[in-house]
Short mmCIF file of C-alpha atoms in Angstrom, two decimals:
data_model
loop_
_atom_site.label_atom_id
_atom_site.label_comp_id
_atom_site.label_asym_id
_atom_site.label_seq_id
_atom_site.Cartn_x
_atom_site.Cartn_y
_atom_site.Cartn_z
CA MET S 1 -13.55 -36.69 4.98
CA ALA S 2 -14.20 -35.08 1.64
CA ARG S 3 -12.67 -37.96 -0.31
CA MET S 4 -14.28 -41.25 -1.18
CA PRO S 5 -12.71 -44.66 -1.74
CA ARG S 6 -12.81 -46.27 -5.12
CA GLN S 7 -16.33 -47.50 -5.64
CA SER S 8 -16.99 -51.11 -6.38
CA PRO S 9 -19.42 -51.98 -9.16
CA ARG S 10 -22.98 -51.32 -8.08
CA ARG S 11 -25.12 -54.23 -7.14
CA PRO S 12 -28.78 -54.52 -8.05
CA HIS S 13 -31.03 -52.41 -5.85
CA ALA S 14 -27.99 -50.58 -4.46
CA HIS S 15 -29.80 -47.34 -5.16
CA THR S 16 -31.55 -47.67 -1.83
CA GLN S 17 -28.29 -46.61 -0.13
CA THR S 18 -27.42 -42.97 -0.60
CA HIS S 19 -24.22 -41.08 0.15
CA ALA S 20 -23.50 -37.38 0.35
CA HIS S 21 -21.41 -36.06 -2.50
CA PRO S 22 -17.89 -35.10 -1.32
CA VAL S 23 -18.71 -31.46 -2.15
CA ASP S 24 -21.55 -31.47 0.39
CA GLU S 25 -19.79 -33.52 3.07
CA PRO S 26 -18.94 -31.68 6.31
CA LEU S 27 -15.55 -32.32 7.92
CA PRO S 28 -14.38 -32.28 11.53
CA ILE S 29 -13.58 -28.76 12.71
CA PRO S 30 -9.79 -29.36 13.09
CA ARG S 31 -9.53 -30.47 9.47
CA LEU S 32 -11.80 -27.69 8.30
CA ALA S 33 -9.43 -25.25 9.98
CA LEU S 34 -6.31 -26.80 8.44
CA TYR S 35 -7.69 -27.10 4.93
CA GLY S 36 -9.31 -23.68 5.13
CA PHE S 37 -6.08 -22.05 6.27
CA GLN S 38 -4.26 -23.75 3.40
CA HIS S 39 -6.68 -22.05 0.98
CA VAL S 40 -5.96 -18.71 2.66
CA LEU S 41 -2.20 -19.12 2.35
CA ALA S 42 -2.49 -20.11 -1.30
CA PHE S 43 -4.85 -17.22 -1.95
CA TYR S 44 -3.44 -14.41 0.14
CA ALA S 45 -0.78 -12.94 -2.15
CA ALA S 46 -3.13 -12.89 -5.14
CA ALA S 47 -5.85 -11.40 -2.94
CA VAL S 48 -3.82 -8.39 -1.87
CA ILE S 49 -1.90 -7.75 -5.09
CA VAL S 50 -4.81 -5.92 -6.77
CA PRO S 51 -5.30 -3.27 -4.06
CA VAL S 52 -1.51 -2.90 -3.83
CA LEU S 53 -1.17 -2.34 -7.59
CA LEU S 54 -4.13 0.04 -7.74
CA GLY S 55 -3.18 1.93 -4.58
CA ASN S 56 0.38 2.48 -5.78
CA ALA S 57 -0.81 3.54 -9.25
CA LEU S 58 -3.22 6.10 -7.75
CA GLY S 59 -0.65 7.43 -5.28
CA LEU S 60 -2.45 6.43 -2.08
CA SER S 61 -0.76 6.80 1.30
CA ARG S 62 0.41 3.73 3.27
CA GLN S 63 -2.53 4.07 5.67
CA GLU S 64 -5.00 4.23 2.78
CA LEU S 65 -3.35 1.22 1.18
CA VAL S 66 -3.61 -0.83 4.38
CA HIS S 67 -7.31 0.05 4.52
CA LEU S 68 -7.77 -1.19 0.95
CA ILE S 69 -6.09 -4.50 1.82
CA ASN S 70 -8.23 -4.99 4.94
CA ALA S 71 -11.39 -4.16 2.99
CA ASP S 72 -10.39 -6.60 0.27
CA LEU S 73 -9.76 -9.48 2.69
CA LEU S 74 -12.99 -8.88 4.58
CA THR S 75 -15.06 -8.80 1.39
CA CYS S 76 -13.23 -11.85 0.01
CA GLY S 77 -14.23 -13.76 3.13
CA VAL S 78 -17.89 -12.77 3.02
CA ALA S 79 -18.08 -13.41 -0.74
CA SER S 80 -16.45 -16.85 -0.43
CA ILE S 81 -18.88 -17.87 2.31
CA ILE S 82 -21.85 -16.79 0.16
CA GLN S 83 -20.50 -18.62 -2.91
CA ALA S 84 -19.72 -21.89 -1.09
CA LEU S 85 -22.55 -21.98 1.43
CA GLY S 86 -25.29 -20.48 -0.72
CA VAL S 87 -27.97 -18.02 0.31
CA TRP S 88 -31.34 -18.27 -1.47
CA LYS S 89 -30.46 -18.36 -5.20
CA VAL S 90 -27.06 -16.80 -4.65
CA GLY S 91 -23.96 -19.00 -4.52
CA ALA S 92 -22.97 -22.09 -6.51
CA ARG S 93 -22.58 -24.25 -3.36
CA LEU S 94 -19.24 -25.45 -4.71
CA PRO S 95 -15.70 -25.12 -3.26
CA LEU S 96 -15.03 -21.82 -5.04
CA VAL S 97 -13.02 -19.07 -3.36
CA GLN S 98 -13.90 -15.50 -4.37
CA GLY S 99 -11.21 -12.95 -5.07
CA VAL S 100 -10.63 -9.68 -6.90
CA THR S 101 -10.37 -10.32 -10.62
CA PHE S 102 -7.07 -9.48 -12.33
CA THR S 103 -9.07 -8.56 -15.42
CA ALA S 104 -10.16 -5.32 -13.74
CA VAL S 105 -6.69 -4.07 -12.76
CA SER S 106 -5.81 -2.17 -15.95
CA PRO S 107 -9.29 -0.68 -16.43
CA MET S 108 -9.46 0.49 -12.81
CA ILE S 109 -6.03 2.10 -13.00
CA ALA S 110 -7.07 3.88 -16.20
CA ILE S 111 -10.37 5.03 -14.63
CA GLY S 112 -8.74 6.17 -11.38
CA THR S 113 -5.86 8.05 -12.98
CA GLY S 114 -8.23 9.62 -15.51
CA ALA S 115 -10.30 10.95 -12.61
CA GLY S 116 -7.28 12.62 -11.03
CA GLY S 117 -5.84 9.76 -8.99
CA GLY S 118 -5.88 9.47 -5.20
CA THR S 119 -9.14 8.97 -3.34
CA ALA S 120 -10.99 11.07 -5.93
CA GLY S 121 -10.10 8.47 -8.54
CA LEU S 122 -11.25 5.69 -6.22
CA LEU S 123 -14.73 7.21 -5.97
CA VAL S 124 -15.17 6.99 -9.75
CA VAL S 125 -13.84 3.42 -9.70
CA TYR S 126 -16.34 2.45 -7.00
CA GLY S 127 -19.25 3.96 -8.93
CA ALA S 128 -18.35 1.82 -11.95
CA VAL S 129 -17.76 -1.26 -9.76
CA ILE S 130 -21.16 -1.02 -8.05
CA THR S 131 -22.93 -0.58 -11.40
CA ALA S 132 -21.10 -3.57 -12.91
CA GLY S 133 -21.99 -5.70 -9.88
CA MET S 134 -25.68 -4.85 -10.15
CA ALA S 135 -25.62 -5.64 -13.89
CA THR S 136 -23.94 -8.99 -13.23
CA PHE S 137 -26.52 -9.94 -10.60
CA LEU S 138 -29.48 -9.01 -12.80
CA PHE S 139 -28.05 -10.50 -16.00
CA ALA S 140 -27.00 -13.80 -14.37
CA PRO S 141 -30.13 -15.85 -15.25
CA LEU S 142 -30.03 -14.78 -18.90
CA PHE S 143 -26.27 -15.29 -19.18
CA SER S 144 -26.57 -18.80 -17.72
CA LYS S 145 -28.89 -19.71 -20.59
CA LEU S 146 -26.21 -18.61 -23.04
CA VAL S 147 -23.86 -21.33 -21.78
CA LYS S 148 -24.60 -23.28 -24.98
CA TYR S 149 -22.57 -20.61 -26.77
CA PHE S 150 -19.58 -21.47 -24.59
CA PRO S 151 -18.74 -25.05 -25.63
CA PRO S 152 -15.66 -26.94 -24.36
CA VAL S 153 -13.43 -25.30 -26.96
CA VAL S 154 -14.25 -21.86 -25.46
CA ILE S 155 -14.31 -22.79 -21.77
CA GLY S 156 -11.18 -24.95 -22.10
CA THR S 157 -9.35 -22.23 -24.03
CA ILE S 158 -10.21 -19.57 -21.45
CA LEU S 159 -9.10 -21.74 -18.52
CA THR S 160 -5.89 -22.66 -20.31
CA ILE S 161 -5.26 -18.97 -20.96
CA ILE S 162 -5.91 -18.12 -17.30
CA GLY S 163 -3.37 -20.72 -16.19
CA ILE S 164 -0.76 -19.75 -18.77
CA THR S 165 -1.24 -16.05 -17.96
CA LEU S 166 -0.87 -16.60 -14.22
CA ILE S 167 2.19 -18.88 -14.38
CA PRO S 168 4.51 -15.92 -15.18
CA VAL S 169 3.17 -14.21 -12.02
CA ALA S 170 4.25 -17.26 -10.03
CA LEU S 171 7.63 -17.30 -11.77
CA GLN S 172 8.14 -13.62 -10.94
CA ASP S 173 7.58 -14.47 -7.29
CA ALA S 174 9.98 -17.40 -7.64
CA ALA S 175 12.62 -14.96 -8.88
CA GLY S 176 12.07 -12.70 -5.85
CA GLY S 177 8.93 -10.72 -6.68
CA ALA S 178 7.98 -8.14 -9.29
CA HIS S 179 9.16 -5.35 -6.96
CA LEU S 180 12.76 -6.54 -7.50
CA ILE S 181 12.67 -6.35 -11.31
CA GLY S 182 15.63 -4.29 -12.48
CA THR S 183 17.72 -5.02 -9.38
CA PRO S 184 20.53 -7.58 -8.95
CA ALA S 185 18.39 -9.48 -6.44
CA TYR S 186 15.83 -10.38 -9.11
CA GLY S 187 16.54 -13.90 -10.30
CA ASP S 188 19.17 -14.47 -7.62
CA PRO S 189 19.98 -18.21 -7.42
CA LYS S 190 19.07 -18.11 -3.74
CA ASN S 191 15.50 -17.04 -4.59
CA LEU S 192 15.20 -19.76 -7.21
CA ALA S 193 16.53 -22.28 -4.69
CA TYR S 194 13.78 -21.37 -2.21
CA ALA S 195 11.15 -21.68 -4.94
CA LEU S 196 12.49 -24.96 -6.27
CA GLY S 197 12.90 -26.37 -2.77
CA THR S 198 9.30 -25.49 -1.90
CA LEU S 199 8.01 -27.05 -5.12
CA LEU S 200 10.07 -30.21 -4.65
CA PHE S 201 8.88 -30.51 -1.06
CA ILE S 202 5.25 -30.27 -2.20
CA LEU S 203 5.82 -32.90 -4.87
CA ALA S 204 7.57 -35.19 -2.36
CA VAL S 205 4.70 -34.91 0.11
CA VAL S 206 2.18 -35.71 -2.64
CA ARG S 207 4.31 -38.63 -3.83
CA ILE S 208 5.21 -40.35 -0.57
CA GLY S 209 2.87 -38.86 2.03
CA LYS S 210 -0.26 -40.49 3.36
CA PRO S 211 -3.58 -39.15 2.01
CA PHE S 212 -4.06 -36.70 4.88
CA LEU S 213 -0.54 -35.25 4.59
CA SER S 214 -0.82 -35.20 0.81
CA SER S 215 -3.93 -33.03 1.03
CA LEU S 216 -1.92 -30.51 3.09
CA ALA S 217 1.06 -30.50 0.73
CA VAL S 218 0.78 -26.83 -0.24
CA LEU S 219 0.31 -25.64 3.34
CA LEU S 220 3.27 -27.72 4.54
CA GLY S 221 5.39 -26.48 1.66
CA LEU S 222 4.68 -22.84 2.50
CA VAL S 223 5.35 -23.36 6.22
CA VAL S 224 8.57 -25.32 5.71
CA GLY S 225 9.79 -22.97 2.98
CA THR S 226 9.17 -19.93 5.19
CA ALA S 227 10.90 -21.60 8.15
CA VAL S 228 13.99 -22.37 6.05
CA ALA S 229 14.05 -18.80 4.73
CA TRP S 230 13.80 -17.48 8.30
CA LEU S 231 16.72 -19.66 9.43
CA PHE S 232 18.85 -18.11 6.67
CA GLY S 233 17.66 -14.60 7.51
CA ASP S 234 15.49 -14.16 4.41
CA ALA S 235 12.04 -13.98 6.06
CA ASP S 236 11.25 -10.59 7.59
CA PHE S 237 8.58 -10.35 10.31
CA ALA S 238 9.33 -6.74 11.32
CA ALA S 239 6.17 -5.45 9.64
CA VAL S 240 4.07 -7.69 11.90
CA ARG S 241 5.24 -5.83 15.01
CA GLU S 242 4.46 -2.46 13.44
CA THR S 243 0.93 -3.35 12.33
CA ASP S 244 -2.16 -2.56 14.44
CA TRP S 245 -4.06 -5.44 15.99
CA PHE S 246 -7.56 -4.36 15.05
CA GLY S 247 -9.06 -2.44 12.15
CA VAL S 248 -12.66 -2.12 10.95
CA THR S 249 -13.70 -1.43 7.37
CA THR S 250 -16.48 1.15 7.17
CA PRO S 251 -18.79 1.55 4.14
CA PHE S 252 -17.91 4.38 1.76
CA HIS S 253 -14.75 5.12 3.74
CA TYR S 254 -13.46 7.51 1.06
CA GLY S 255 -16.81 9.18 0.35
CA MET S 256 -19.85 8.52 -1.82
CA PRO S 257 -19.12 6.90 -5.21
CA ARG S 258 -19.29 8.93 -8.41
CA PHE S 259 -21.14 7.40 -11.37
CA GLU S 260 -19.70 8.41 -14.75
CA LEU S 261 -20.71 6.93 -18.11
CA LEU S 262 -17.39 5.97 -19.76
CA PRO S 263 -15.91 4.32 -16.64
CA ILE S 264 -19.18 2.39 -16.22
CA ILE S 265 -19.02 1.15 -19.83
CA ALA S 266 -15.42 0.02 -19.36
CA MET S 267 -16.33 -1.85 -16.16
CA LEU S 268 -19.36 -3.49 -17.85
CA VAL S 269 -16.99 -4.97 -20.43
CA VAL S 270 -14.87 -6.27 -17.57
CA ALA S 271 -18.02 -7.74 -16.00
CA LEU S 272 -18.79 -9.64 -19.21
CA ILE S 273 -15.32 -11.17 -19.24
CA THR S 274 -15.48 -12.10 -15.55
CA MET S 275 -18.85 -13.78 -16.14
CA VAL S 276 -17.23 -15.95 -18.79
CA GLU S 277 -14.30 -16.57 -16.44
CA THR S 278 -16.57 -17.61 -13.59
CA THR S 279 -18.55 -19.84 -15.95
CA GLY S 280 -15.31 -21.57 -16.89
CA ASP S 281 -14.27 -21.87 -13.25
CA VAL S 282 -17.62 -23.39 -12.30
CA TYR S 283 -17.29 -26.02 -15.01
CA ALA S 284 -13.67 -26.61 -14.02
CA ILE S 285 -14.55 -27.27 -10.38
CA GLY S 286 -17.40 -29.48 -11.58
CA GLU S 287 -14.90 -31.38 -13.69
CA ILE S 288 -12.53 -31.79 -10.75
CA THR S 289 -15.15 -32.77 -8.17
CA ARG S 290 -17.40 -34.62 -10.67
CA LYS S 291 -20.33 -32.58 -9.42
CA LYS S 292 -22.91 -31.94 -12.12
CA VAL S 293 -23.05 -28.32 -13.26
CA ASP S 294 -26.08 -26.87 -15.06
CA ALA S 295 -27.42 -23.46 -16.04
CA ASP S 296 -28.93 -22.93 -12.59
CA THR S 297 -25.55 -23.57 -10.94
CA VAL S 298 -23.92 -21.03 -13.25
CA ALA S 299 -26.67 -18.47 -12.55
CA ARG S 300 -26.22 -18.85 -8.79
CA ALA S 301 -22.44 -18.49 -9.12
CA LEU S 302 -22.83 -15.34 -11.21
CA ARG S 303 -25.31 -13.84 -8.76
CA ALA S 304 -22.70 -14.39 -6.05
CA ASP S 305 -20.14 -12.58 -8.21
CA GLY S 306 -22.55 -9.69 -8.69
CA ALA S 307 -23.50 -9.45 -5.02
CA ALA S 308 -19.83 -9.60 -3.98
CA THR S 309 -18.91 -6.89 -6.49
CA VAL S 310 -21.64 -4.56 -5.20
CA LEU S 311 -20.50 -5.29 -1.64
CA GLY S 312 -16.92 -4.59 -2.72
CA GLY S 313 -17.89 -1.17 -4.06
CA VAL S 314 -19.65 -0.36 -0.79
CA LEU S 315 -16.85 -1.65 1.46
CA ASN S 316 -14.02 0.02 -0.52
CA SER S 317 -13.00 -3.05 -2.51
CA PHE S 318 -13.26 -4.21 -6.13
CA PRO S 319 -14.94 -6.63 -8.63
CA TYR S 320 -15.00 -10.27 -7.56
CA VAL S 321 -14.74 -13.54 -9.44
CA ALA S 322 -14.33 -17.23 -8.66
CA PHE S 323 -10.58 -17.62 -8.12
CA ALA S 324 -8.84 -20.04 -10.48
CA GLU S 325 -5.81 -20.34 -8.18
CA ASN S 326 -7.76 -22.21 -5.52
CA ILE S 327 -9.30 -24.54 -8.09
CA GLY S 328 -5.77 -25.83 -8.59
CA LEU S 329 -5.48 -26.35 -4.84
CA VAL S 330 -8.72 -28.38 -4.78
CA ARG S 331 -7.28 -30.56 -7.53
CA MET S 332 -3.98 -31.06 -5.70
CA SER S 333 -5.43 -31.72 -2.25
CA LYS S 334 -8.52 -33.61 -3.47
CA VAL S 335 -10.45 -32.09 -0.57
CA MET S 336 -13.78 -31.40 -2.26
CA SER S 337 -15.91 -30.16 0.64
CA ARG S 338 -17.36 -26.69 0.10
CA TYR S 339 -17.34 -26.21 3.86
CA VAL S 340 -13.55 -25.94 3.65
CA VAL S 341 -14.07 -22.76 1.59
CA VAL S 342 -16.56 -21.54 4.19
CA ALA S 343 -13.83 -22.04 6.81
CA ALA S 344 -11.38 -20.17 4.57
CA GLY S 345 -13.93 -17.36 4.29
CA VAL S 346 -14.11 -17.11 8.08
CA PHE S 347 -10.32 -16.90 8.25
CA MET S 348 -10.33 -14.13 5.64
CA VAL S 349 -12.94 -12.15 7.56
CA VAL S 350 -10.76 -12.44 10.67
CA LEU S 351 -7.70 -11.36 8.72
CA GLY S 352 -9.66 -8.42 7.38
CA LEU S 353 -10.41 -7.34 10.94
CA LEU S 354 -6.93 -8.14 12.32
CA PRO S 355 -4.29 -6.42 10.21
CA LYS S 356 -1.51 -7.89 12.36
CA ALA S 357 -2.64 -11.44 11.60
CA GLY S 358 -2.86 -10.61 7.93
CA SER S 359 0.62 -9.12 8.06
CA LEU S 360 1.93 -12.42 9.45
CA VAL S 361 0.51 -14.35 6.50
CA ALA S 362 1.93 -11.72 4.16
CA SER S 363 5.41 -12.43 5.54
CA VAL S 364 5.67 -15.62 3.48
CA PRO S 365 8.69 -14.86 1.23
CA HIS S 366 7.93 -14.29 -2.45
CA PRO S 367 10.14 -17.15 -3.71
CA VAL S 368 8.45 -19.64 -1.37
CA LEU S 369 5.02 -18.50 -2.51
CA GLY S 370 6.12 -18.62 -6.14
CA GLY S 371 7.29 -22.21 -5.86
CA ALA S 372 3.89 -23.29 -4.55
CA ALA S 373 1.99 -21.13 -7.04
CA VAL S 374 3.73 -22.66 -10.06
CA SER S 375 2.05 -25.98 -9.36
CA MET S 376 -1.37 -24.47 -8.66
CA PHE S 377 -1.44 -22.16 -11.68
CA GLY S 378 -0.17 -24.97 -13.87
CA ILE S 379 -3.03 -27.15 -12.71
CA VAL S 380 -5.52 -24.47 -13.77
CA ALA S 381 -4.07 -24.67 -17.29
CA ALA S 382 -4.13 -28.46 -17.09
CA VAL S 383 -7.84 -28.43 -16.23
CA GLY S 384 -8.38 -26.25 -19.29
CA VAL S 385 -6.53 -28.81 -21.41
CA GLN S 386 -8.65 -31.54 -19.87
CA ILE S 387 -11.84 -29.73 -20.89
CA LEU S 388 -10.37 -29.10 -24.35
CA GLY S 389 -10.19 -32.88 -24.61
CA LYS S 390 -13.99 -32.81 -24.84
CA ALA S 391 -13.81 -30.62 -27.94
CA ASP S 392 -13.17 -32.04 -31.39
CA LEU S 393 -9.80 -30.46 -32.11
CA ARG S 394 -9.53 -32.48 -35.31
CA GLU S 395 -11.97 -29.89 -36.62
CA GLU S 396 -9.86 -27.11 -38.12
CA ARG S 397 -12.14 -24.29 -36.90
CA ASN S 398 -11.90 -25.41 -33.28
CA THR S 399 -8.13 -25.70 -33.60
CA LEU S 400 -7.96 -22.15 -34.94
CA ILE S 401 -10.10 -20.85 -32.06
CA LEU S 402 -7.60 -22.32 -29.60
CA ALA S 403 -4.49 -21.30 -31.53
CA VAL S 404 -5.44 -17.69 -32.27
CA SER S 405 -6.82 -17.12 -28.75
CA LEU S 406 -3.57 -18.33 -27.16
CA GLY S 407 -1.62 -15.99 -29.42
CA ALA S 408 -3.87 -13.06 -28.53
CA ALA S 409 -3.52 -13.80 -24.81
CA LEU S 410 0.27 -13.58 -25.01
CA LEU S 411 0.25 -10.28 -26.90
CA PRO S 412 -0.02 -7.87 -23.91
CA THR S 413 2.95 -9.43 -22.11
CA THR S 414 5.20 -9.86 -25.15
CA VAL S 415 4.51 -6.65 -27.13
CA ALA S 416 3.57 -4.09 -24.47
CA PRO S 417 4.48 -1.03 -26.62
CA PHE S 418 1.65 -1.95 -29.00
CA PHE S 419 -0.86 -1.14 -26.27
CA ASP S 420 0.95 2.04 -25.23
CA ARG S 421 -0.09 3.53 -28.57
CA MET S 422 -3.79 2.77 -28.06
CA PRO S 423 -6.35 5.28 -26.78
CA ASP S 424 -6.63 5.06 -23.00
CA ASP S 425 -10.24 3.81 -23.01
CA LEU S 426 -9.44 0.98 -25.45
CA ARG S 427 -6.20 0.08 -23.69
CA ALA S 428 -8.03 -0.16 -20.37
CA VAL S 429 -10.08 -3.02 -21.80
CA LEU S 430 -7.62 -4.87 -24.03
CA ASP S 431 -4.31 -4.62 -22.14
CA SER S 432 -4.91 -7.91 -20.36
CA GLY S 433 -4.00 -11.36 -21.65
CA ILE S 434 -7.04 -12.97 -20.03
CA THR S 435 -9.42 -10.35 -21.41
CA LEU S 436 -7.99 -10.34 -24.92
CA GLY S 437 -7.73 -14.12 -25.13
CA ALA S 438 -11.25 -14.64 -23.81
CA LEU S 439 -12.76 -12.07 -26.18
CA THR S 440 -10.94 -13.72 -29.08
CA ALA S 441 -12.20 -17.20 -28.19
CA ILE S 442 -15.79 -15.99 -27.78
CA THR S 443 -15.76 -13.99 -31.01
CA LEU S 444 -14.19 -16.74 -33.11
CA ASN S 445 -16.63 -19.32 -31.76
CA LEU S 446 -19.53 -17.06 -32.72
CA LEU S 447 -18.12 -16.57 -36.23
CA PHE S 448 -17.09 -20.18 -36.85
CA ASN S 449 -19.73 -22.20 -34.98
CA VAL S 450 -22.74 -20.16 -33.86
CA PHE S 451 -23.50 -17.84 -36.77
CA THR S 452 -22.90 -20.69 -39.23
CA ARG S 453 -25.26 -22.89 -37.19
CA ARG S 454 -22.65 -25.60 -36.88
CA THR S 455 -23.07 -27.92 -33.94
CA THR S 456 -20.34 -28.09 -31.34
CA ARG S 457 -19.58 -30.90 -28.99
CA GLU S 458 -20.66 -29.97 -25.47
CA ILE S 459 -19.52 -31.23 -22.10
CA ASP S 460 -20.90 -34.71 -21.56
CA TRP S 461 -22.24 -35.07 -18.04
CA ASP S 462 -23.86 -38.46 -18.72
CA GLY S 463 -23.02 -40.95 -16.05
CA MET S 464 -21.61 -38.22 -13.81
CA GLY S 465 -24.11 -38.78 -11.03
CA GLU S 466 -24.46 -36.76 -7.85
CA ASP S 467 -22.99 -39.59 -5.80
CA GLU S 468 -19.90 -40.16 -7.89
CA ALA S 469 -16.49 -38.84 -7.00
CA PRO S 470 -13.04 -38.60 -8.56
CA GLU S 471 -10.47 -41.32 -8.18
CA ALA S 472 -8.49 -41.13 -4.97
CA GLU S 473 -5.09 -41.09 -6.61
CA PHE S 474 -3.48 -37.76 -7.38
CA GLY S 475 -4.24 -36.67 -10.93
CA ALA S 476 -6.05 -39.91 -11.80
CA HIS S 477 -9.34 -39.91 -13.60
CA PRO S 478 -11.46 -42.80 -14.76
CA ALA S 479 -11.45 -43.49 -18.47
CA ARG S 480 -14.44 -42.24 -20.33
#
């Protein structure tokens, strides 16, 4: 298993006995399949939402939209396998699932609509995506050496912002889904009951279930919630019957990409933010699994992001980043093995080739998914708070970095008309809570701590050996 019992104090000369770290521990195939499928269920809705949003914004046909979803799932699977398994100097070899970054949604919509929409707009998007992926891959070693400029106050703030920004997405699903906004069905008590029931079931399994069942709490919650919704006639599987069994994604399906300067610049800014996001995610998963993270680990993770983004541009998909949602699932399940993510990657590749199977997973009702997502997204924010605990928040400058960045992150969702008055190119970059909050944290840290040559407290990895693991109890961590 990928969990370890509480370790007794080490005896003299105990160093002669070595154990694999839980991250590197293989699991039996049945458990790999179960845990991997749980990652897919937790990940699926977020994985397909970006192509759905972009496809609808660019006016693509249903067939073109289905192709985008299949391409996304296939590339997600390949990218996750590379990130978790590692190939040469590419891949962090940590349980990190790769998915399309939300940071790129607004810029890609602006680029695509500015290029005329439809498949013509997609070609300009893909040119910018491929360029950004190549830049990420090449810049990864240098960026990893700049980690010292991203102390706990920056990494913790960014992760907290990611969690806080994603929680409203989960709550929208709990209310019935964003597609119901403006209709009487949005916020219907029945939808909230499904979401609350799913969340309570997950909490009950974690509280009273045995370790194995507890690690499958999210999967069981989604299955039971969907079954209950089906019994009451609120789970629709009609789309599964109408979907083809097999579909293959071909490179450059819509034509050869177009490389234009301004779209490339906008996507390079997105790439910078996603590099910071992945850096934070790598440290977060290191914090959860107690696996030591260094500059080389960050560089390998960023190379995987870059390679996946280039592959996404070739296979009709989008920029990729380590997915924060599944970090929350690792924390909840305490299954640390990176081979579980490899199994999830295999499932995603299969789903990308079998639209009917993917359609079945997509039939999980929005409220059920929202109930499960609330806990996972909240955990991402909690990990950010945990890392913030390593920063000296008694120092007024660090407190201001956190406070102002949180305020900036909430601006796009609370005062949307402010961004409607911006030039399109500027709005494409700033109209995102994660992007704006991250840029604010980075800039303020440079002004307050780096340019003034003030020292900042960094993550202390002392005593966090390769053979140490988290406590077995849910949410428990040894005192430091």
